[in-house]
Coordinates of C-alpha atoms in Angstrom, one line a residue:
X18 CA -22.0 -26.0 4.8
X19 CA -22.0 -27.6 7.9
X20 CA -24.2 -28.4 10.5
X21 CA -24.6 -26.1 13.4
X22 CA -22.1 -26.6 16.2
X23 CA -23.8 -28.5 19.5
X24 CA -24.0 -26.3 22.7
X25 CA -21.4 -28.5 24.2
X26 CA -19.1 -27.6 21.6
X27 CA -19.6 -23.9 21.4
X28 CA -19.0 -23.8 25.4
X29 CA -16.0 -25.2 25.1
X30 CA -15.2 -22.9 22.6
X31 CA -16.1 -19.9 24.8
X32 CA -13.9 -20.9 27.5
X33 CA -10.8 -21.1 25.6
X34 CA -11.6 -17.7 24.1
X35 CA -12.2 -16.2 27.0
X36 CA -8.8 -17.7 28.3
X37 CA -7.2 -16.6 25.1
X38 CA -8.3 -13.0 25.5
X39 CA -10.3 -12.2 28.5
X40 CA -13.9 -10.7 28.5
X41 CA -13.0 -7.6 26.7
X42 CA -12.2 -9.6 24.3
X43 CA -15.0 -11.7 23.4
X44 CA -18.6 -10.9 22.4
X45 CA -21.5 -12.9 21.6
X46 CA -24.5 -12.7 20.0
X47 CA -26.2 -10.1 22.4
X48 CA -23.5 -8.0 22.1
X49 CA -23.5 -7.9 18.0
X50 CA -27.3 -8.4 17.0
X51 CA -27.3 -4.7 15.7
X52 CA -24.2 -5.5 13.4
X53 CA -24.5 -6.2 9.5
X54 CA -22.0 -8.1 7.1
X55 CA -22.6 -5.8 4.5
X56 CA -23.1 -2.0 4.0
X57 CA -25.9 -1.4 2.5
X58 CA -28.4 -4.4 3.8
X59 CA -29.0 -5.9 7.0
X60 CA -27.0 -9.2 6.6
X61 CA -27.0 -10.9 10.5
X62 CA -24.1 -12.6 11.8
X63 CA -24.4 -16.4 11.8
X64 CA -21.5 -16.8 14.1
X65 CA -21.8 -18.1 18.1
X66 CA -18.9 -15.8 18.6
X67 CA -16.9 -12.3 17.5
X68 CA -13.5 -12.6 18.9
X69 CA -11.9 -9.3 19.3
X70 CA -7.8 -10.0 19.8
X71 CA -5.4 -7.2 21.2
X72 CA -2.1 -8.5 19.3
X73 CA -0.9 -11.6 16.8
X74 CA -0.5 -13.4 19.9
X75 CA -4.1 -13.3 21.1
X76 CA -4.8 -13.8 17.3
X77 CA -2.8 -16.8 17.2
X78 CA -4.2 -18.5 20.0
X79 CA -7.8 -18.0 19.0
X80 CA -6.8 -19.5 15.3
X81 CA -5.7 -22.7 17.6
X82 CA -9.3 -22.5 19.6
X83 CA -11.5 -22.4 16.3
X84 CA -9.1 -25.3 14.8
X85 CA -9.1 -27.4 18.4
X86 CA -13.3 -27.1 18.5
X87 CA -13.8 -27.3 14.6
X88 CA -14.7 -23.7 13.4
X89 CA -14.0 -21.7 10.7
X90 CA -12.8 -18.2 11.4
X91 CA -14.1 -14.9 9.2
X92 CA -12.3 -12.2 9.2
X93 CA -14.1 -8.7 9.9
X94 CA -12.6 -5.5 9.1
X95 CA -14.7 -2.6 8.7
X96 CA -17.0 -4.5 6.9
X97 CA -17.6 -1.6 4.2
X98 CA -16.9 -4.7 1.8
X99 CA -19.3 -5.1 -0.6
X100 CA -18.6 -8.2 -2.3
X101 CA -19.9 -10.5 0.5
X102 CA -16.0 -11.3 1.8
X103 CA -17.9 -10.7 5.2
X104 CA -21.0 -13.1 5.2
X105 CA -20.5 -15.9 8.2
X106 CA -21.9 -19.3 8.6
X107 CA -22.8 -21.4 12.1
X108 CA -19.9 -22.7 12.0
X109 CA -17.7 -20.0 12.0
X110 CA -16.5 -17.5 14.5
X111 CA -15.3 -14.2 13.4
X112 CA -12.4 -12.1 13.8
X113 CA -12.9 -8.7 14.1
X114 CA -9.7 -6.5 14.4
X115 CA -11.2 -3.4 15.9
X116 CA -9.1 -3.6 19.6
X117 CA -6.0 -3.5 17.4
X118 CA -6.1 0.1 15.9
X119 CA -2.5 1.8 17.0
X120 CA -1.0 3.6 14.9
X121 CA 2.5 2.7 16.6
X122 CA 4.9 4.9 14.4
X123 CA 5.2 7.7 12.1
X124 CA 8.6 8.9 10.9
X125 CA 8.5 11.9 9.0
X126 CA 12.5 11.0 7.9
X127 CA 11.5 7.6 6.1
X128 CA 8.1 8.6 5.2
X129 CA 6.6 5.4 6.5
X130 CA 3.8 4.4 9.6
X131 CA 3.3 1.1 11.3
X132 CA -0.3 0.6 12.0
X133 CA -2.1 -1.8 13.4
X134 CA -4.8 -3.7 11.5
X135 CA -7.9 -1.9 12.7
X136 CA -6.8 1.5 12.4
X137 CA -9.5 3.1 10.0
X138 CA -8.2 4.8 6.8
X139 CA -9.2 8.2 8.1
X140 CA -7.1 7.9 11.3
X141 CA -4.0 7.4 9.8
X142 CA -5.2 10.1 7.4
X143 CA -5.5 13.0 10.2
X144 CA -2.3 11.8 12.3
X145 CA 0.3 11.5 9.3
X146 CA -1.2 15.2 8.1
X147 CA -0.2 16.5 11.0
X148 CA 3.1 16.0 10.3
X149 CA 3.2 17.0 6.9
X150 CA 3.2 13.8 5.3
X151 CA 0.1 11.8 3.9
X152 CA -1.0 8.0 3.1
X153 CA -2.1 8.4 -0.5
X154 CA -4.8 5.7 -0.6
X155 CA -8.3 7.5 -0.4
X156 CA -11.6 5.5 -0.3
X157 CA -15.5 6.8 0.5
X158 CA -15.3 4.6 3.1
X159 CA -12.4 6.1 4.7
X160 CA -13.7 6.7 7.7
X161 CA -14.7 2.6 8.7
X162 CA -12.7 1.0 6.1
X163 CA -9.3 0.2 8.1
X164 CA -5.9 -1.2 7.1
X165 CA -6.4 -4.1 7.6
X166 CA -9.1 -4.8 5.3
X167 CA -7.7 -2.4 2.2
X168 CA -4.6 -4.8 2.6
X169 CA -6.5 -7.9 2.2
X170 CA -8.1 -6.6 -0.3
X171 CA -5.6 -4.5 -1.8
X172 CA -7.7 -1.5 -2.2
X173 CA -7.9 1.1 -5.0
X174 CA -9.7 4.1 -4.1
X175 CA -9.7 7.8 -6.0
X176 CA -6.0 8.1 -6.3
X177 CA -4.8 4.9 -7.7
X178 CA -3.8 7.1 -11.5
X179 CA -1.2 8.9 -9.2
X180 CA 0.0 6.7 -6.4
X181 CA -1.4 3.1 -7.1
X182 CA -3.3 0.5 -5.3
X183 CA -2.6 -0.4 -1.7
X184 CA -0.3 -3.3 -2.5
X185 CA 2.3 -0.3 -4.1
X186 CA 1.8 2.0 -0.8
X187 CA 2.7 -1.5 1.4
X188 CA 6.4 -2.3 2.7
X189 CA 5.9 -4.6 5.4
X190 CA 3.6 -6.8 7.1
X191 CA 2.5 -9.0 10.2
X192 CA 0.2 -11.7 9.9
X193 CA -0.9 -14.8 11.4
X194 CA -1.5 -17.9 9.3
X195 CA -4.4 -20.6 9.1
X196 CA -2.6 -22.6 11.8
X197 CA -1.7 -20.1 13.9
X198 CA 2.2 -19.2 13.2
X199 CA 3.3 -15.5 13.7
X200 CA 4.3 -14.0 10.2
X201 CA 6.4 -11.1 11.1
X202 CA 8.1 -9.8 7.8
X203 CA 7.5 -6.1 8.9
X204 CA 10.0 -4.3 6.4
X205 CA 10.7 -0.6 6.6
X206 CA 13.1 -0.3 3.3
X207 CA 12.1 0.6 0.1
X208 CA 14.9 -1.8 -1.5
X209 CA 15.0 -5.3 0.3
X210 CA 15.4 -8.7 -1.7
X211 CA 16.2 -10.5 0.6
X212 CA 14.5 -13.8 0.1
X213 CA 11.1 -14.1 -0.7
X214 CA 8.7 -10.9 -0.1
X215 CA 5.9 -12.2 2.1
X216 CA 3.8 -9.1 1.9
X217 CA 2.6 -10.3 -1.3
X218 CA 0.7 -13.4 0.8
X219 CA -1.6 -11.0 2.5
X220 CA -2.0 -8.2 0.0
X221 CA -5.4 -8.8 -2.1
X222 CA -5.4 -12.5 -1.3
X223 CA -8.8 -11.4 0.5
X224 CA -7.7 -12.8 4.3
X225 CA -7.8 -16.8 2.4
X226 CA -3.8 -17.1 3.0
X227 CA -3.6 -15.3 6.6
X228 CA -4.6 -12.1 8.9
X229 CA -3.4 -9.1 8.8
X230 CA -2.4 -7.7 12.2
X231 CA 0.3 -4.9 11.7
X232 CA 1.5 -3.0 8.8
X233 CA 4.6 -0.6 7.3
X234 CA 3.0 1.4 4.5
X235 CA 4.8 3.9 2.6
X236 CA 3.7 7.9 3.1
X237 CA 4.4 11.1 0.5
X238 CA 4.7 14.9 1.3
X239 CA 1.4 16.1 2.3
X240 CA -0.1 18.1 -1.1
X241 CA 0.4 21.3 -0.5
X242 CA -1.6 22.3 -4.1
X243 CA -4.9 21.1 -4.5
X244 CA -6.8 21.8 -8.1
X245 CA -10.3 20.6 -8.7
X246 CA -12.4 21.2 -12.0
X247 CA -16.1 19.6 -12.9
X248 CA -17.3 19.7 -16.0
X249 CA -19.7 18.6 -18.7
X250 CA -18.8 16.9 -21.6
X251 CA -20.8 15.7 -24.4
X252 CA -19.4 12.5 -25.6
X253 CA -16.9 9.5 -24.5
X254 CA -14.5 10.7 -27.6
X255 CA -14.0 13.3 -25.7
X256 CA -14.2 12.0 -22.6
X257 CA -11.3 10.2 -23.7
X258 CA -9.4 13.1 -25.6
X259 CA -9.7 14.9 -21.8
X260 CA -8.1 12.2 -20.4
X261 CA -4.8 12.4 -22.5
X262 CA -4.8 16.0 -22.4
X263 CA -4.9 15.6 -18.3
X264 CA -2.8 13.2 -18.1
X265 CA 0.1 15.3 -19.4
X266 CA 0.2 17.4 -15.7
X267 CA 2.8 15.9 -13.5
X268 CA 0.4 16.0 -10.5
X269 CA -2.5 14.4 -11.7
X270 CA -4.4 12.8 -9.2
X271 CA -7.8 11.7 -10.0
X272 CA -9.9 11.5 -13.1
X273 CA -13.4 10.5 -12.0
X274 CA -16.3 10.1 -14.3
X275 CA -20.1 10.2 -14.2
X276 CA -22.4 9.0 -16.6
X277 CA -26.1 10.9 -17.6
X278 CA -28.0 8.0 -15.1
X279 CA -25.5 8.7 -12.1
X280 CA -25.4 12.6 -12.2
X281 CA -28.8 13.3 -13.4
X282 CA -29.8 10.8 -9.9
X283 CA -27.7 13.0 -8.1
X284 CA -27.7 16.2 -9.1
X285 CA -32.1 15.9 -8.6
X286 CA -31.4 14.2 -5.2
X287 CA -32.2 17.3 -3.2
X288 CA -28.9 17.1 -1.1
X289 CA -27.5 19.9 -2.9
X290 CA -25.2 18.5 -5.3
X291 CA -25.9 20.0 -8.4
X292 CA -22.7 22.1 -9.4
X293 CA -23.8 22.2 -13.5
X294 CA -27.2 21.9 -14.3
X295 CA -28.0 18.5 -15.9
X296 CA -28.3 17.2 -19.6
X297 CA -25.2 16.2 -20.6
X298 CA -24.0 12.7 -20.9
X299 CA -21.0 12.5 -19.5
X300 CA -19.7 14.8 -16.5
X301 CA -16.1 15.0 -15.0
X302 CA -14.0 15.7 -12.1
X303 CA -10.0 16.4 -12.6
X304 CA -8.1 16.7 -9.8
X305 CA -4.3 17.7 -9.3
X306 CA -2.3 17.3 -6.4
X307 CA 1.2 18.7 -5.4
X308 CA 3.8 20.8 -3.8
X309 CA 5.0 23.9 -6.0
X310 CA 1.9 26.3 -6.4
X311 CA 3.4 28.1 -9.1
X312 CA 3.5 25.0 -11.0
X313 CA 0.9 22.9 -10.3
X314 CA -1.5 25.9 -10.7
X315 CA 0.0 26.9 -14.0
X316 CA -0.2 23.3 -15.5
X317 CA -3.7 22.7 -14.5
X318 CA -5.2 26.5 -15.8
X319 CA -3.1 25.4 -19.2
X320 CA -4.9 22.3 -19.0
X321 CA -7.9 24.1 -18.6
X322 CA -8.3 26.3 -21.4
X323 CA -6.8 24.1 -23.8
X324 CA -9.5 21.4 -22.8
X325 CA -11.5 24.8 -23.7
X326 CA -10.2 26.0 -26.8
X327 CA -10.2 22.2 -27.8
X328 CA -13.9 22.3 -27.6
X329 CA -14.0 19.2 -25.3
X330 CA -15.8 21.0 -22.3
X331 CA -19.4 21.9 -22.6
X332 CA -19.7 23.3 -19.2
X333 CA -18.2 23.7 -16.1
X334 CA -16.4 25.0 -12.8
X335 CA -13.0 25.1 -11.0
X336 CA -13.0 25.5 -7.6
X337 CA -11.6 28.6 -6.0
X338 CA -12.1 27.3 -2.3
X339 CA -11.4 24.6 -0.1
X340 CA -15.0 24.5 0.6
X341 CA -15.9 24.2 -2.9
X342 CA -13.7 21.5 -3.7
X343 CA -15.0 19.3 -1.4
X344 CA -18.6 20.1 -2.5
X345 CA -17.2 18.6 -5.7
X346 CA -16.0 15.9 -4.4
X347 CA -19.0 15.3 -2.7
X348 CA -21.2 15.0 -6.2
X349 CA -18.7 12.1 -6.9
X350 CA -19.2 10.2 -3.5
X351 CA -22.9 9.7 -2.9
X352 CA -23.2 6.0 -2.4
X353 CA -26.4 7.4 -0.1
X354 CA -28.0 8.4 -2.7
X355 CA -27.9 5.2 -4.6
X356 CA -29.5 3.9 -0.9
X357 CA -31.7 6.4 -1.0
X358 CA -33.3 6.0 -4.8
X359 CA -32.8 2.6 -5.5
X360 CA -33.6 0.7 -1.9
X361 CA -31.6 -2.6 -3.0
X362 CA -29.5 -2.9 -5.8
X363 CA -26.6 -4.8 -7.2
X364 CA -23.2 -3.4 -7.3
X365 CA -20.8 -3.8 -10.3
X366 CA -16.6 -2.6 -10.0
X367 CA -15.5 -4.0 -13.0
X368 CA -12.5 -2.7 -15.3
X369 CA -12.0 -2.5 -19.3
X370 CA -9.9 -0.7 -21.9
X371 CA -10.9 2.3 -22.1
X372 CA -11.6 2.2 -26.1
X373 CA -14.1 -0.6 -25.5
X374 CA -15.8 0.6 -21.5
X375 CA -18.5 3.1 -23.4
X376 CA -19.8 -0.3 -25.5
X377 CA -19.5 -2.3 -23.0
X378 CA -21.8 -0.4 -20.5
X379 CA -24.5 0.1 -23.2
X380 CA -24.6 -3.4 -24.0
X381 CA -24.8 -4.3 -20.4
X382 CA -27.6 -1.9 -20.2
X383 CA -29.1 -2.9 -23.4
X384 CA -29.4 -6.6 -22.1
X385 CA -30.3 -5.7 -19.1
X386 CA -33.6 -4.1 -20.5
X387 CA -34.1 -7.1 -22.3
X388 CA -34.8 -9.1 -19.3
X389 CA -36.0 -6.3 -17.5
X390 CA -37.8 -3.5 -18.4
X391 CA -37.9 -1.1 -15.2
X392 CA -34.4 -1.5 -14.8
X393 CA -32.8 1.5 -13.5
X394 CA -28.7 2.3 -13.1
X395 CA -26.1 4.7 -12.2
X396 CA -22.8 4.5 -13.7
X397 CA -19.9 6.5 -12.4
X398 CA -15.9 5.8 -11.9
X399 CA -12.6 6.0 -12.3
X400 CA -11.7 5.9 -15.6
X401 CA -8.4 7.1 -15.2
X402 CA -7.3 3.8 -14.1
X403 CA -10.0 1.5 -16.3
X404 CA -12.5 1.0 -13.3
X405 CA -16.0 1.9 -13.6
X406 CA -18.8 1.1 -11.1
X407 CA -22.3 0.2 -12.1
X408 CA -25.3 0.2 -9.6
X409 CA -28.3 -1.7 -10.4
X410 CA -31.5 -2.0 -9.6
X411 CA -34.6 -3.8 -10.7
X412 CA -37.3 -2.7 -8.4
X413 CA -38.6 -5.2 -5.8
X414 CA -37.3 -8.4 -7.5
X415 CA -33.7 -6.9 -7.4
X416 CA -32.4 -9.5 -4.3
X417 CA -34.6 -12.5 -5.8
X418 CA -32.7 -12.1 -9.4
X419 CA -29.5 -10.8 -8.4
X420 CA -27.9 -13.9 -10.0
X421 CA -29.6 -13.0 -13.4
X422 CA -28.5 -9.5 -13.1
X423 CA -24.8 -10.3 -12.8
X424 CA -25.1 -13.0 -15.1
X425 CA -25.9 -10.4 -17.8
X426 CA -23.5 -7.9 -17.2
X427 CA -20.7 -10.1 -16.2
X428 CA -21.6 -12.6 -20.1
X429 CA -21.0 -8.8 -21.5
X430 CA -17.9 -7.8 -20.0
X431 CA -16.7 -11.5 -20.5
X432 CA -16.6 -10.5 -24.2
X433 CA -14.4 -7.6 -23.7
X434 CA -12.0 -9.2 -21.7
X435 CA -12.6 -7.1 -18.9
X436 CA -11.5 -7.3 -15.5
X437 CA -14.2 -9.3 -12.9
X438 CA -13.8 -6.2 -9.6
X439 CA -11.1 -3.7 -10.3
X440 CA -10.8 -2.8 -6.8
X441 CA -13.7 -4.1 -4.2
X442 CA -12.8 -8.3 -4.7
X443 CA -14.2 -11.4 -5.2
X444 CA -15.7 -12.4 -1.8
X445 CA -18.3 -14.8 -1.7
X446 CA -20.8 -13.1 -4.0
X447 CA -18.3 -13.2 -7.4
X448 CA -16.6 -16.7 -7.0
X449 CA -18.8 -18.6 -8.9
X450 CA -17.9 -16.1 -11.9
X451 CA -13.8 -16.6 -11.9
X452 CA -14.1 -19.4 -13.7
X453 CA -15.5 -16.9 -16.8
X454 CA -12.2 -14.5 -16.2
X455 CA -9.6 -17.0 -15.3
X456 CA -7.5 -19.6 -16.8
X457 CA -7.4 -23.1 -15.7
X458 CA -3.9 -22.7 -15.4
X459 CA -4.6 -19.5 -13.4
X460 CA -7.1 -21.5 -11.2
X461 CA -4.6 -24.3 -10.5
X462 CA -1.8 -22.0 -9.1
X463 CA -4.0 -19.9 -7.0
X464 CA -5.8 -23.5 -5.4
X465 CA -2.1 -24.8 -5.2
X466 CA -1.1 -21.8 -2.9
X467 CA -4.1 -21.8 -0.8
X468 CA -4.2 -25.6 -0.5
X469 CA -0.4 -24.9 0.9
X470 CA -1.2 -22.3 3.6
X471 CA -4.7 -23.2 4.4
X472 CA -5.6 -27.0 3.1
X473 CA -8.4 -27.5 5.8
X474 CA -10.0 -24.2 4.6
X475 CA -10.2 -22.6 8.0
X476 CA -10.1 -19.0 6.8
X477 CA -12.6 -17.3 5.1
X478 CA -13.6 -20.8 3.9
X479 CA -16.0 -19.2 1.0
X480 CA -13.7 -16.3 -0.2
X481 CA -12.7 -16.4 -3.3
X482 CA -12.4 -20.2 -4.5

């Protein structure tokens, strides 16, 4: 890493910001000692400077500023990342996108939006509903996570087994580049190949090849049908068998599963989220979503009682409210819980096939134990699409030996050819790990590319690789 910037250096610096975007623009560090770079820990921001741009043309011109004075630029977002994509140095400024958060369009005819990158998830959730038409991609962290950030790093979420990751809800984008060009390929057609589709540049390349600033993303028809069952079941066979047997409704939308450690965590929490009492090993949440309540009702009460009469479900509940379906819901997302029992832990969103993911998590936890004995875990995801999430912690020593910790689980999945993050990234806490879940030949192409857009490594210099 470099050496701090000298004072000299870092005025002249401020004045071209400030000339670039004014003072509403600019903040420093006064004005963003309370802010963190991750989540869940206090992580400080190294940076002299957080430039907040109004447009791609402010953008652009700070880009030339960093690159005129020297600094790196890092990209903020939300900053619900948790896979370090976030972390600054001295010699960086950052980027923050929250001044551009328009949503500039909605048209109910093509069923698209054009947002701006700091729009949060939620936004664009409550203005599209109101006119009957809804953005499919659904995260926790809806509510600071913004488009911007879910692009760059082409964000799953809990409704990826219906509609796909972010990248298949994207049509067109605006970006600016390391050097400071204006990428403007904001498509609003759902067929277009015409010449080479520049989307794909931004979309999970984890802000290394440019900035987002504006987006066309594709909308549905608002669900108008909303079905939502929990239940016990007593091992991953049929866990499994569930899965095929849900998978054969038209509007299945989410298939979310919890193991013993996460639910039994949860459920004894005290925040009320105990809709079946404890002491099974695996519990379940099936959700359908669509537009023909005759149907969609039908399909999922069949689905019901044959997951019944099959003997896969050892208890459970359907929801017969909204009320109650978000209560349900609400078992599944309690990443405050995790905050709340463990202190500090270490977060795993890896994927596997789904014959080999109940192996591979009790060998992870079976090394783990090894090393450590007062490990504790909760294990939850969604298996519907492969991805499972693993929290860890160790006690006290959990930040000291995070290396070790990933070490072990990542040397486990390794073997079963899994899948590094499924969803949250690489970032700057997983790069040294590629190299395990990548080819050389992989490696190459992606340096090649960056190398091409951003030789000088300007942005997000330790993202990725």
């Amino acid at each position: 890493m470099a050496d701090a910037p000298t004072a000299a250096v870092v005025a002249a610096l401020r004045a071209d910001l400030l000339s670039a975007m004014g003072t509403a623009g600019l903040l420093e560090p006064e004005d963003f000692e309370t802010r963190s770079c991750d989540p869940f820990r206090p992580v400080p921001i190294l940076s002299p400077f957080v430039a907040r741009p109004a447009n791609a043309q402010e953008l652009s011109a700070v880009v030339k500023a960093a690159i005129a004075h020297g600094f790196r630029i890092v990209t903020h977002g939300g900053r619900t990342g948790v896979a370090g994509g976030a972390f600054t140095r001295p010699d960086s400024i950052v980027v923050s996108l929250e001044r551009m958060n328009r949503i500039e369009e909605i048209s109910d005819v093509d069923q698209i939006a054009v947002v701006q990158a700091g729009v949060p998830i939620q936004a664009l959730h409550e203005a599209v509903e109101a006119k009957g038409l809804f953005y499919p991609v659904d995260l926790g962290a809806k509510g600071s996570a913004t488009m911007g950030g879910t692009i760059a790093t082409n964000a799953g979420g809990n409704h990826v087994l219906r509609w796909g990751m972010t990248r298949a809800n994207l049509l067109g984008i605006e970006g600016v580049l390391a050097d400071g060009t204006i990428v403007s390929s904001m498509n609003r057609l759902l067929k277009n190949n015409t010449g080479y589709d520049l989307k794909h540049l931004f979309a999970g390349t984890e802000g290394t090849i440019g900035i987002v600033t504006r987006a066309v993303v594709r909308l549905v028809p608002l669900p108008t049908t909303q079905s939502v069952a929990f239940v016990a079941v007593e091992s991953m066979a049929k866990v499994l068998r569930l899965l095929n047997l849900a998978r054969a409704m038209p509007a299945l939308s989410a298939f979310e599963v919890m193991w013993r450690d996460y639910y039994e965590m949860v459920a004894n929490s005290g925040t009320g989220r105990r809709p079946l009492e404890p002491g099974h090993d695996y519990h379940v949440l099936i959700e359908s979503l669509g537009n023909d309540p005759e149907a969609d009702e039908g399909a999922f009460e069949r689905f019901v009682q044959r997951a019944s009469d099959e003997g896969l479900i050892a208890d459970g509940v359907v929801a017969a409210s909204e009320r109650q379906r978000r209560e349900l819901w609400h078992v599944r997302e309690a990443s405050e819980v995790f905050v709340s029992e463990f202190g500090t832990f270490v977060s795993f969103d890896v994927s596997a096939e789904l014959n080999a993911i109940e192996r591979m998590v009790e060998e992870a936890y079976a090394a783990l134990r090894a090393r450590f004995p007062e490990v504790r875990g909760g294990t939850f995801g969604h298996l519907g699409d492969n991805n499972i999430h693993l929290g860890i912690t160790i006690g006290e020593d959990t930040v000291a030996r995070t290396a070790e910790i990933e070490e072990i689980v990542f040397d486990v999945l390794a073997r079963y050819q899994g899948a590094l993050t499924a969803e949250h990234g690489i970032g700057t806490l997983k790069r040294d790990f590629l190299r395990k879940y990548k080819s050389e030949g992989e490696l190459a192409a992606m340096r090649r590319l960056r190398d091409a857009f951003d030789p000088d490594r300007r942005l997000n210099p330790d993202v990725m690789l």
